[in-house]
Amino acid sequence: MAGIQEEEVKNFIRRALVTTDPEKAVTEYFVSKQEDRNIKKYPAWDKPRVYPALEVIRAQCELSRAEERLHLKWAEQERKRKIMDKQWDQMRRKELVLRESFIKFNRFVRENQEKRDRAEAKIKEERERQAQRQEEIDELTEKLRYMNEVREKMNKYVGEYKKYQNYLERVVNETGEFNSISEIFNRYETLIDAGMMLSEHEDKNLEILEDRGTEIHHMTEAKSQKLMALNNKLAQLQARRDKAEAQARRWETIVAEIKVKAAEKNLEHTQVKTCCWNLYQQICKRKDIPITVSKDDVEQQLDQIKRTILELKRIIRVAKKRAVK
């Protein structure tokens, strides 16, 4: 076996060691180049000849060695397989043992957990029961304390009101109006009810009076507001009347002024008409023409006066022209 491994190692190709020093690597490179140049080349007749038979024999030898190595490998593999099968069998048996022990342990743990859960549940229930009983004890203790306080108060009240009971018994015995103390209490309750009824009736009457007073107050306020509104309206009307009177006085003044101006214009118109009539009469008299226009027809009079003035202007122009010549 060791010989086969040594032979396999010999058959491996040996690789040259690569140096990491750059200077040394460069030196080796140039040395190798120089050696390649110095290699002696032998003539072709000096080399051994290669025959096919030798190559076949060499190949058969290599094949036989390879088959031998292969058989050795198969034998070693078979031996290792048997060892592995034994180990697998041992592992399976151990696995079964461990599985059974695990199942037993799991069952044991589960049973213990269930027992623990039941114990914890019982402990919890017992604690809850104890807490409930303690609460009941506290509640009963509180009730007992309250009842003792009530008893003490009742005894105190009995002691305080004992004199009133004695007084009521003496009243029953001395007056003869009541047969028992309960009748006194009934009479008292009757009087209390009557007093409450009277108080309620009085409260209702007071409410009615308050409602009436409120209504009167609201009515007074409404009337006051209405009166204030009427006063405001009266003041507005008074202001409007004063304004209207002022405007009336102003318009009366304007009308008086207009009347004065109208009288003046009328007088002026009358004077103009008189002047026009006099001028028209003079024109007619100088022209020796009859008066054909009435005295009130001022327009015709002015027309006649206008024509006369135009004729006079033409005469004056003609006279001026002749005077110039």
mmCIF file of C-alpha atoms in Angstrom:
data_model
loop_
_atom_site.group_PDB
_atom_site.id
_atom_site.type_symbol
_atom_site.label_atom_id
_atom_site.label_comp_id
_atom_site.label_asym_id
_atom_site.label_seq_id
_atom_site.Cartn_x
_atom_site.Cartn_y
_atom_site.Cartn_z
ATOM 1 C CA MET A 1 0.000 0.000 0.000
ATOM 2 C CA ALA A 2 2.809 2.409 0.904
ATOM 3 C CA GLY A 3 4.662 1.500 -2.315
ATOM 4 C CA ILE A 4 1.604 2.311 -4.371
ATOM 5 C CA GLN A 5 1.254 5.699 -2.672
ATOM 6 C CA GLU A 6 4.961 6.463 -3.299
ATOM 7 C CA GLU A 7 4.527 5.521 -6.946
ATOM 8 C CA GLU A 8 1.500 7.791 -7.220
ATOM 9 C CA VAL A 9 3.499 10.620 -5.685
ATOM 10 C CA LYS A 10 6.282 10.046 -8.229
ATOM 11 C CA ASN A 11 3.800 10.185 -11.073
ATOM 12 C CA PHE A 12 2.628 13.655 -9.959
ATOM 13 C CA ILE A 13 4.128 16.599 -11.841
ATOM 14 C CA ARG A 14 6.425 18.630 -9.653
ATOM 15 C CA ARG A 15 5.875 22.353 -9.890
ATOM 16 C CA ALA A 16 8.735 24.808 -9.595
ATOM 17 C CA LEU A 17 8.795 26.957 -6.509
ATOM 18 C CA VAL A 18 7.891 30.549 -7.241
ATOM 19 C CA THR A 19 10.035 33.044 -5.393
ATOM 20 C CA THR A 20 8.532 36.185 -3.892
ATOM 21 C CA ASP A 21 11.713 38.301 -4.197
ATOM 22 C CA PRO A 22 11.461 40.393 -7.412
ATOM 23 C CA GLU A 23 15.230 40.778 -7.859
ATOM 24 C CA LYS A 24 15.804 37.064 -7.448
ATOM 25 C CA ALA A 25 12.938 36.308 -9.827
ATOM 26 C CA VAL A 26 14.425 38.582 -12.505
ATOM 27 C CA THR A 27 17.836 36.946 -12.021
ATOM 28 C CA GLU A 28 16.343 33.454 -12.377
ATOM 29 C CA TYR A 29 14.476 34.572 -15.499
ATOM 30 C CA PHE A 30 17.637 35.756 -17.250
ATOM 31 C CA VAL A 31 19.573 32.642 -16.106
ATOM 32 C CA SER A 32 16.868 30.385 -17.568
ATOM 33 C CA LYS A 33 17.002 32.314 -20.840
ATOM 34 C CA GLN A 34 20.771 31.898 -20.946
ATOM 35 C CA GLU A 35 20.477 28.152 -20.280
ATOM 36 C CA ASP A 36 17.960 27.834 -23.101
ATOM 37 C CA ARG A 37 20.498 29.388 -25.433
ATOM 38 C CA ASN A 38 23.289 27.069 -24.196
ATOM 39 C CA ILE A 39 21.325 23.794 -24.655
ATOM 40 C CA LYS A 40 23.181 21.461 -26.952
ATOM 41 C CA LYS A 41 21.112 20.208 -29.832
ATOM 42 C CA TYR A 42 21.938 16.658 -30.857
ATOM 43 C CA PRO A 43 21.443 15.418 -34.377
ATOM 44 C CA ALA A 44 18.324 13.426 -35.129
ATOM 45 C CA TRP A 45 20.231 10.136 -35.517
ATOM 46 C CA ASP A 46 21.420 10.350 -31.894
ATOM 47 C CA LYS A 47 17.795 10.078 -30.467
ATOM 48 C CA PRO A 48 16.243 6.675 -29.677
ATOM 49 C CA ARG A 49 13.563 5.663 -32.085
ATOM 50 C CA VAL A 50 9.978 5.229 -30.940
ATOM 51 C CA TYR A 51 8.317 1.915 -31.882
ATOM 52 C CA PRO A 52 4.551 1.242 -31.630
ATOM 53 C CA ALA A 53 5.155 -2.094 -29.898
ATOM 54 C CA LEU A 54 7.057 -0.361 -27.132
ATOM 55 C CA GLU A 55 4.242 2.153 -26.711
ATOM 56 C CA VAL A 56 1.675 -0.663 -26.503
ATOM 57 C CA ILE A 57 3.734 -2.543 -23.914
ATOM 58 C CA ARG A 58 4.177 0.654 -21.929
ATOM 59 C CA ALA A 59 0.418 1.340 -22.090
ATOM 60 C CA GLN A 60 -0.364 -2.267 -21.026
ATOM 61 C CA CYS A 61 1.986 -1.909 -18.070
ATOM 62 C CA GLU A 62 0.365 1.322 -17.029
ATOM 63 C CA LEU A 63 -3.087 -0.252 -17.484
ATOM 64 C CA SER A 64 -2.170 -3.255 -15.330
ATOM 65 C CA ARG A 65 -0.794 -0.974 -12.637
ATOM 66 C CA ALA A 66 -3.958 1.145 -12.782
ATOM 67 C CA GLU A 67 -6.165 -1.999 -12.517
ATOM 68 C CA GLU A 68 -4.124 -3.188 -9.570
ATOM 69 C CA ARG A 69 -4.539 0.161 -7.855
ATOM 70 C CA LEU A 70 -8.256 0.071 -8.688
ATOM 71 C CA HIS A 71 -8.696 -3.402 -7.134
ATOM 72 C CA LEU A 72 -6.876 -2.223 -4.058
ATOM 73 C CA LYS A 73 -9.163 0.776 -3.847
ATOM 74 C CA TRP A 74 -12.230 -1.471 -4.212
ATOM 75 C CA ALA A 75 -10.994 -3.777 -1.475
ATOM 76 C CA GLU A 76 -10.289 -0.847 0.792
ATOM 77 C CA GLN A 77 -13.720 0.617 0.005
ATOM 78 C CA GLU A 78 -15.419 -2.721 0.797
ATOM 79 C CA ARG A 79 -13.555 -2.947 4.089
ATOM 80 C CA LYS A 80 -14.525 0.619 4.974
ATOM 81 C CA ARG A 81 -18.147 -0.069 3.938
ATOM 82 C CA LYS A 82 -18.328 -3.042 6.306
ATOM 83 C CA ILE A 83 -16.898 -0.918 9.095
ATOM 84 C CA MET A 84 -19.428 1.814 8.333
ATOM 85 C CA ASP A 85 -22.294 -0.729 8.277
ATOM 86 C CA LYS A 86 -21.256 -1.955 11.715
ATOM 87 C CA GLN A 87 -21.083 1.603 12.950
ATOM 88 C CA TRP A 88 -24.537 2.342 11.460
ATOM 89 C CA ASP A 89 -25.966 -0.731 13.190
ATOM 90 C CA GLN A 90 -24.487 0.411 16.471
ATOM 91 C CA MET A 91 -25.877 3.915 15.908
ATOM 92 C CA ARG A 92 -29.356 2.523 15.128
ATOM 93 C CA ARG A 93 -29.318 0.432 18.296
ATOM 94 C CA LYS A 94 -28.177 3.446 20.295
ATOM 95 C CA GLU A 95 -30.871 5.546 18.604
ATOM 96 C CA LEU A 96 -33.551 3.029 19.583
ATOM 97 C CA VAL A 97 -32.253 2.951 23.139
ATOM 98 C CA LEU A 98 -32.139 6.742 23.298
ATOM 99 C CA ARG A 99 -35.609 7.008 21.754
ATOM 100 C CA GLU A 100 -37.066 4.609 24.308
ATOM 101 C CA SER A 101 -35.305 6.444 27.123
ATOM 102 C CA PHE A 102 -36.507 9.773 25.697
ATOM 103 C CA ILE A 103 -40.084 8.476 25.499
ATOM 104 C CA LYS A 104 -39.869 7.258 29.088
ATOM 105 C CA PHE A 105 -38.323 10.526 30.215
ATOM 106 C CA ASN A 106 -40.943 12.529 28.301
ATOM 107 C CA ARG A 107 -43.731 10.471 29.875
ATOM 108 C CA PHE A 108 -42.130 10.976 33.279
ATOM 109 C CA VAL A 109 -41.795 14.727 32.721
ATOM 110 C CA ARG A 110 -45.381 14.990 31.453
ATOM 111 C CA GLU A 111 -46.708 13.069 34.444
ATOM 112 C CA ASN A 112 -44.687 15.247 36.801
ATOM 113 C CA GLN A 113 -45.940 18.376 35.006
ATOM 114 C CA GLU A 114 -49.534 17.187 35.293
ATOM 115 C CA LYS A 115 -49.027 16.429 38.966
ATOM 116 C CA ARG A 116 -47.448 19.833 39.438
ATOM 117 C CA ASP A 117 -50.314 21.553 37.583
ATOM 118 C CA ARG A 118 -52.878 19.714 39.711
ATOM 119 C CA ALA A 119 -50.985 20.640 42.856
ATOM 120 C CA GLU A 120 -50.728 24.290 41.787
ATOM 121 C CA ALA A 121 -54.450 24.318 40.908
ATOM 122 C CA LYS A 122 -55.290 22.879 44.328
ATOM 123 C CA ILE A 123 -53.002 25.409 46.006
ATOM 124 C CA LYS A 124 -54.623 28.213 44.015
ATOM 125 C CA GLU A 125 -58.127 26.991 44.873
ATOM 126 C CA GLU A 126 -57.157 26.690 48.516
ATOM 127 C CA ARG A 127 -55.732 30.214 48.520
ATOM 128 C CA GLU A 128 -58.858 31.560 46.821
ATOM 129 C CA ARG A 129 -61.011 29.705 49.349
ATOM 130 C CA GLN A 130 -58.927 31.129 52.187
ATOM 131 C CA ALA A 131 -59.201 34.636 50.707
ATOM 132 C CA GLN A 132 -62.973 34.207 50.316
ATOM 133 C CA ARG A 133 -63.312 32.953 53.883
ATOM 134 C CA GLN A 134 -61.165 35.843 55.076
ATOM 135 C CA GLU A 135 -63.391 38.307 53.188
ATOM 136 C CA GLU A 136 -66.477 36.702 54.726
ATOM 137 C CA ILE A 137 -64.849 36.926 58.156
ATOM 138 C CA ASP A 138 -64.004 40.594 57.584
ATOM 139 C CA GLU A 139 -67.533 41.291 56.329
ATOM 140 C CA LEU A 140 -69.130 39.551 59.310
ATOM 141 C CA THR A 141 -66.747 41.353 61.648
ATOM 142 C CA GLU A 142 -67.745 44.671 60.071
ATOM 143 C CA LYS A 143 -71.433 43.778 60.387
ATOM 144 C CA LEU A 144 -70.923 42.787 64.013
ATOM 145 C CA ARG A 145 -69.150 46.061 64.705
ATOM 146 C CA TYR A 146 -71.957 47.972 62.968
ATOM 147 C CA MET A 147 -74.624 46.096 64.936
ATOM 148 C CA ASN A 148 -72.786 46.818 68.170
ATOM 149 C CA GLU A 149 -72.661 50.501 67.239
ATOM 150 C CA VAL A 150 -76.384 50.420 66.394
ATOM 151 C CA ARG A 151 -77.131 48.723 69.706
ATOM 152 C CA GLU A 152 -75.106 51.321 71.563
ATOM 153 C CA LYS A 153 -76.887 54.131 69.689
ATOM 154 C CA MET A 154 -80.282 52.558 70.369
ATOM 155 C CA ASN A 155 -79.456 52.199 74.047
ATOM 156 C CA LYS A 156 -78.306 55.806 74.039
ATOM 157 C CA TYR A 157 -81.493 56.940 72.283
ATOM 158 C CA VAL A 158 -83.607 54.886 74.691
ATOM 159 C CA GLY A 159 -81.841 56.539 77.597
ATOM 160 C CA GLU A 160 -82.253 59.998 76.064
ATOM 161 C CA TYR A 161 -85.925 59.567 75.077
ATOM 162 C CA LYS A 162 -86.997 57.738 78.225
ATOM 163 C CA LYS A 163 -88.034 61.004 79.821
ATOM 164 C CA TYR A 164 -90.241 61.813 76.823
ATOM 165 C CA GLN A 165 -91.932 58.446 77.116
ATOM 166 C CA ASN A 166 -92.559 59.084 80.796
ATOM 167 C CA TYR A 167 -93.936 62.509 79.927
ATOM 168 C CA LEU A 168 -96.276 61.070 77.287
ATOM 169 C CA GLU A 169 -97.489 58.403 79.702
ATOM 170 C CA ARG A 170 -98.197 61.088 82.295
ATOM 171 C CA VAL A 171 -100.100 63.096 79.650
ATOM 172 C CA VAL A 172 -102.240 60.060 78.802
ATOM 173 C CA ASN A 173 -102.962 59.391 82.460
ATOM 174 C CA GLU A 174 -103.681 62.990 83.447
ATOM 175 C CA THR A 175 -105.587 64.392 80.451
ATOM 176 C CA GLY A 176 -107.872 61.471 79.711
ATOM 177 C CA GLU A 177 -108.152 62.695 76.091
ATOM 178 C CA PHE A 178 -105.866 60.000 74.719
ATOM 179 C CA ASN A 179 -105.991 56.300 75.420
ATOM 180 C CA SER A 180 -102.388 55.560 74.507
ATOM 181 C CA ILE A 181 -99.163 57.134 73.344
ATOM 182 C CA SER A 182 -99.833 55.952 69.774
ATOM 183 C CA GLU A 183 -102.927 58.169 69.661
ATOM 184 C CA ILE A 184 -100.743 61.133 70.583
ATOM 185 C CA PHE A 185 -98.383 60.256 67.740
ATOM 186 C CA ASN A 186 -101.342 59.839 65.375
ATOM 187 C CA ARG A 187 -102.657 63.250 66.399
ATOM 188 C CA TYR A 188 -99.178 64.676 65.918
ATOM 189 C CA GLU A 189 -98.859 63.131 62.451
ATOM 190 C CA THR A 190 -102.339 64.423 61.550
ATOM 191 C CA LEU A 191 -101.373 67.921 62.618
ATOM 192 C CA ILE A 192 -98.088 67.634 60.742
ATOM 193 C CA ASP A 193 -99.936 66.557 57.572
ATOM 194 C CA ALA A 194 -102.396 69.436 57.976
ATOM 195 C CA GLY A 195 -99.507 71.844 58.489
ATOM 196 C CA MET A 196 -97.796 70.492 55.383
ATOM 197 C CA MET A 197 -101.023 70.868 53.398
ATOM 198 C CA LEU A 198 -101.412 74.443 54.613
ATOM 199 C CA SER A 199 -97.771 75.112 53.818
ATOM 200 C CA GLU A 200 -98.215 73.691 50.325
ATOM 201 C CA HIS A 201 -101.392 75.755 49.860
ATOM 202 C CA GLU A 202 -99.532 78.839 51.039
ATOM 203 C CA ASP A 203 -96.648 78.047 48.692
ATOM 204 C CA LYS A 204 -99.087 77.711 45.799
ATOM 205 C CA ASN A 205 -100.709 81.039 46.698
ATOM 206 C CA LEU A 206 -97.279 82.636 46.910
ATOM 207 C CA GLU A 207 -96.384 81.178 43.528
ATOM 208 C CA ILE A 208 -99.641 82.542 42.095
ATOM 209 C CA LEU A 209 -98.888 85.959 43.598
ATOM 210 C CA GLU A 210 -95.369 85.828 42.217
ATOM 211 C CA ASP A 211 -96.736 84.873 38.793
ATOM 212 C CA ARG A 212 -99.243 87.739 38.947
ATOM 213 C CA GLY A 213 -96.518 90.118 40.066
ATOM 214 C CA THR A 214 -94.310 88.904 37.223
ATOM 215 C CA GLU A 215 -97.155 89.370 34.753
ATOM 216 C CA ILE A 216 -97.838 92.882 36.105
ATOM 217 C CA HIS A 217 -94.132 93.661 35.889
ATOM 218 C CA HIS A 218 -93.974 92.396 32.306
ATOM 219 C CA MET A 219 -97.152 94.303 31.456
ATOM 220 C CA THR A 220 -95.730 97.463 33.039
ATOM 221 C CA GLU A 221 -92.515 97.055 31.101
ATOM 222 C CA ALA A 222 -94.472 96.459 27.884
ATOM 223 C CA LYS A 223 -96.640 99.527 28.488
ATOM 224 C CA SER A 224 -93.585 101.570 29.393
ATOM 225 C CA GLN A 225 -91.864 100.479 26.207
ATOM 226 C CA LYS A 226 -95.021 101.249 24.229
ATOM 227 C CA LEU A 227 -95.272 104.676 25.905
ATOM 228 C CA MET A 228 -91.616 105.329 25.143
ATOM 229 C CA ALA A 229 -92.235 104.323 21.530
ATOM 230 C CA LEU A 230 -95.234 106.685 21.355
ATOM 231 C CA ASN A 231 -93.172 109.485 22.914
ATOM 232 C CA ASN A 232 -90.437 108.858 20.368
ATOM 233 C CA LYS A 233 -93.006 108.881 17.587
ATOM 234 C CA LEU A 234 -94.548 112.094 19.006
ATOM 235 C CA ALA A 235 -91.105 113.690 19.132
ATOM 236 C CA GLN A 236 -90.496 112.626 15.538
ATOM 237 C CA LEU A 237 -93.877 114.038 14.482
ATOM 238 C CA GLN A 238 -93.149 117.265 16.402
ATOM 239 C CA ALA A 239 -89.812 117.525 14.637
ATOM 240 C CA ARG A 240 -91.499 116.893 11.297
ATOM 241 C CA ARG A 241 -94.139 119.550 12.110
ATOM 242 C CA ASP A 242 -91.444 122.065 13.038
ATOM 243 C CA LYS A 243 -89.610 121.235 9.856
ATOM 244 C CA ALA A 244 -92.823 121.563 7.832
ATOM 245 C CA GLU A 245 -93.593 124.910 9.485
ATOM 246 C CA ALA A 246 -90.082 126.130 8.704
ATOM 247 C CA GLN A 247 -90.469 124.987 5.105
ATOM 248 C CA ALA A 248 -93.927 126.640 4.941
ATOM 249 C CA ARG A 249 -92.493 129.905 6.240
ATOM 250 C CA ARG A 250 -89.663 129.664 3.724
ATOM 251 C CA TRP A 251 -92.087 128.990 0.880
ATOM 252 C CA GLU A 252 -94.358 131.813 2.055
ATOM 253 C CA THR A 253 -91.353 134.119 1.916
ATOM 254 C CA ILE A 254 -90.501 132.819 -1.540
ATOM 255 C CA VAL A 255 -94.116 133.272 -2.684
ATOM 256 C CA ALA A 256 -94.140 136.826 -1.316
ATOM 257 C CA GLU A 257 -90.912 137.566 -3.152
ATOM 258 C CA ILE A 258 -92.354 136.017 -6.308
ATOM 259 C CA LYS A 259 -95.475 138.144 -5.929
ATOM 260 C CA VAL A 260 -93.365 141.280 -5.523
ATOM 261 C CA LYS A 261 -91.295 140.374 -8.555
ATOM 262 C CA ALA A 262 -94.447 139.511 -10.473
ATOM 263 C CA ALA A 263 -95.946 142.891 -9.560
ATOM 264 C CA GLU A 264 -92.758 144.581 -10.676
ATOM 265 C CA LYS A 265 -92.724 142.589 -13.884
ATOM 266 C CA ASN A 266 -96.420 143.322 -14.407
ATOM 267 C CA LEU A 267 -95.790 147.022 -13.872
ATOM 268 C CA GLU A 268 -92.843 146.873 -16.205
ATOM 269 C CA HIS A 269 -94.923 144.979 -18.753
ATOM 270 C CA THR A 270 -97.689 147.549 -18.492
ATOM 271 C CA GLN A 271 -95.199 150.357 -18.962
ATOM 272 C CA VAL A 272 -93.649 148.560 -21.950
ATOM 273 C CA LYS A 273 -97.084 148.042 -23.485
ATOM 274 C CA THR A 274 -97.937 151.709 -22.924
ATOM 275 C CA CYS A 275 -94.660 152.800 -24.468
ATOM 276 C CA CYS A 276 -95.180 150.466 -27.421
ATOM 277 C CA TRP A 277 -98.712 151.801 -27.907
ATOM 278 C CA ASN A 278 -97.593 155.430 -27.706
ATOM 279 C CA LEU A 279 -94.704 154.774 -30.080
ATOM 280 C CA TYR A 280 -97.021 152.958 -32.489
ATOM 281 C CA GLN A 281 -99.494 155.864 -32.387
ATOM 282 C CA GLN A 282 -96.731 158.369 -33.077
ATOM 283 C CA ILE A 283 -95.456 156.286 -36.018
ATOM 284 C CA CYS A 284 -98.948 156.015 -37.469
ATOM 285 C CA LYS A 285 -99.495 159.744 -36.952
ATOM 286 C CA ARG A 286 -96.240 160.687 -38.669
ATOM 287 C CA LYS A 287 -96.891 158.304 -41.543
ATOM 288 C CA ASP A 288 -100.492 159.424 -41.765
ATOM 289 C CA ILE A 289 -101.713 155.865 -41.681
ATOM 290 C CA PRO A 290 -104.720 154.687 -39.774
ATOM 291 C CA ILE A 291 -104.357 152.732 -36.549
ATOM 292 C CA THR A 292 -105.328 149.172 -37.440
ATOM 293 C CA VAL A 293 -103.794 147.301 -34.503
ATOM 294 C CA SER A 294 -105.622 147.019 -31.227
ATOM 295 C CA LYS A 295 -104.094 148.355 -28.045
ATOM 296 C CA ASP A 296 -103.579 144.849 -26.554
ATOM 297 C CA ASP A 297 -101.864 143.389 -29.634
ATOM 298 C CA VAL A 298 -98.321 144.222 -28.609
ATOM 299 C CA GLU A 299 -96.765 141.798 -31.070
ATOM 300 C CA GLN A 300 -98.197 143.594 -34.121
ATOM 301 C CA GLN A 301 -97.224 146.902 -32.621
ATOM 302 C CA LEU A 302 -93.642 145.758 -32.149
ATOM 303 C CA ASP A 303 -93.635 144.401 -35.671
ATOM 304 C CA GLN A 304 -94.737 147.768 -37.047
ATOM 305 C CA ILE A 305 -92.147 149.555 -34.883
ATOM 306 C CA LYS A 306 -89.464 147.180 -36.132
ATOM 307 C CA ARG A 307 -90.313 147.824 -39.782
ATOM 308 C CA THR A 308 -90.308 151.568 -39.158
ATOM 309 C CA ILE A 309 -86.892 151.394 -37.483
ATOM 310 C CA LEU A 310 -85.497 149.362 -40.386
ATOM 311 C CA GLU A 311 -86.857 151.906 -42.887
ATOM 312 C CA LEU A 312 -85.280 154.722 -40.914
ATOM 313 C CA LYS A 313 -81.951 152.876 -40.887
ATOM 314 C CA ARG A 314 -82.080 152.482 -44.682
ATOM 315 C CA ILE A 315 -82.925 156.146 -45.073
ATOM 316 C CA ILE A 316 -80.012 157.110 -42.816
ATOM 317 C CA ARG A 317 -77.604 154.934 -44.821
ATOM 318 C CA VAL A 318 -78.808 156.424 -48.090
ATOM 319 C CA ALA A 319 -78.511 159.931 -46.652
ATOM 320 C CA LYS A 320 -74.985 159.224 -45.452
ATOM 321 C CA LYS A 321 -74.002 157.917 -48.869
ATOM 322 C CA ARG A 322 -75.385 160.981 -50.588
ATOM 323 C CA ALA A 323 -73.719 163.275 -48.109
ATOM 324 C CA VAL A 324 -70.410 161.610 -48.803
ATOM 325 C CA LYS A 325 -70.813 162.058 -52.554
#
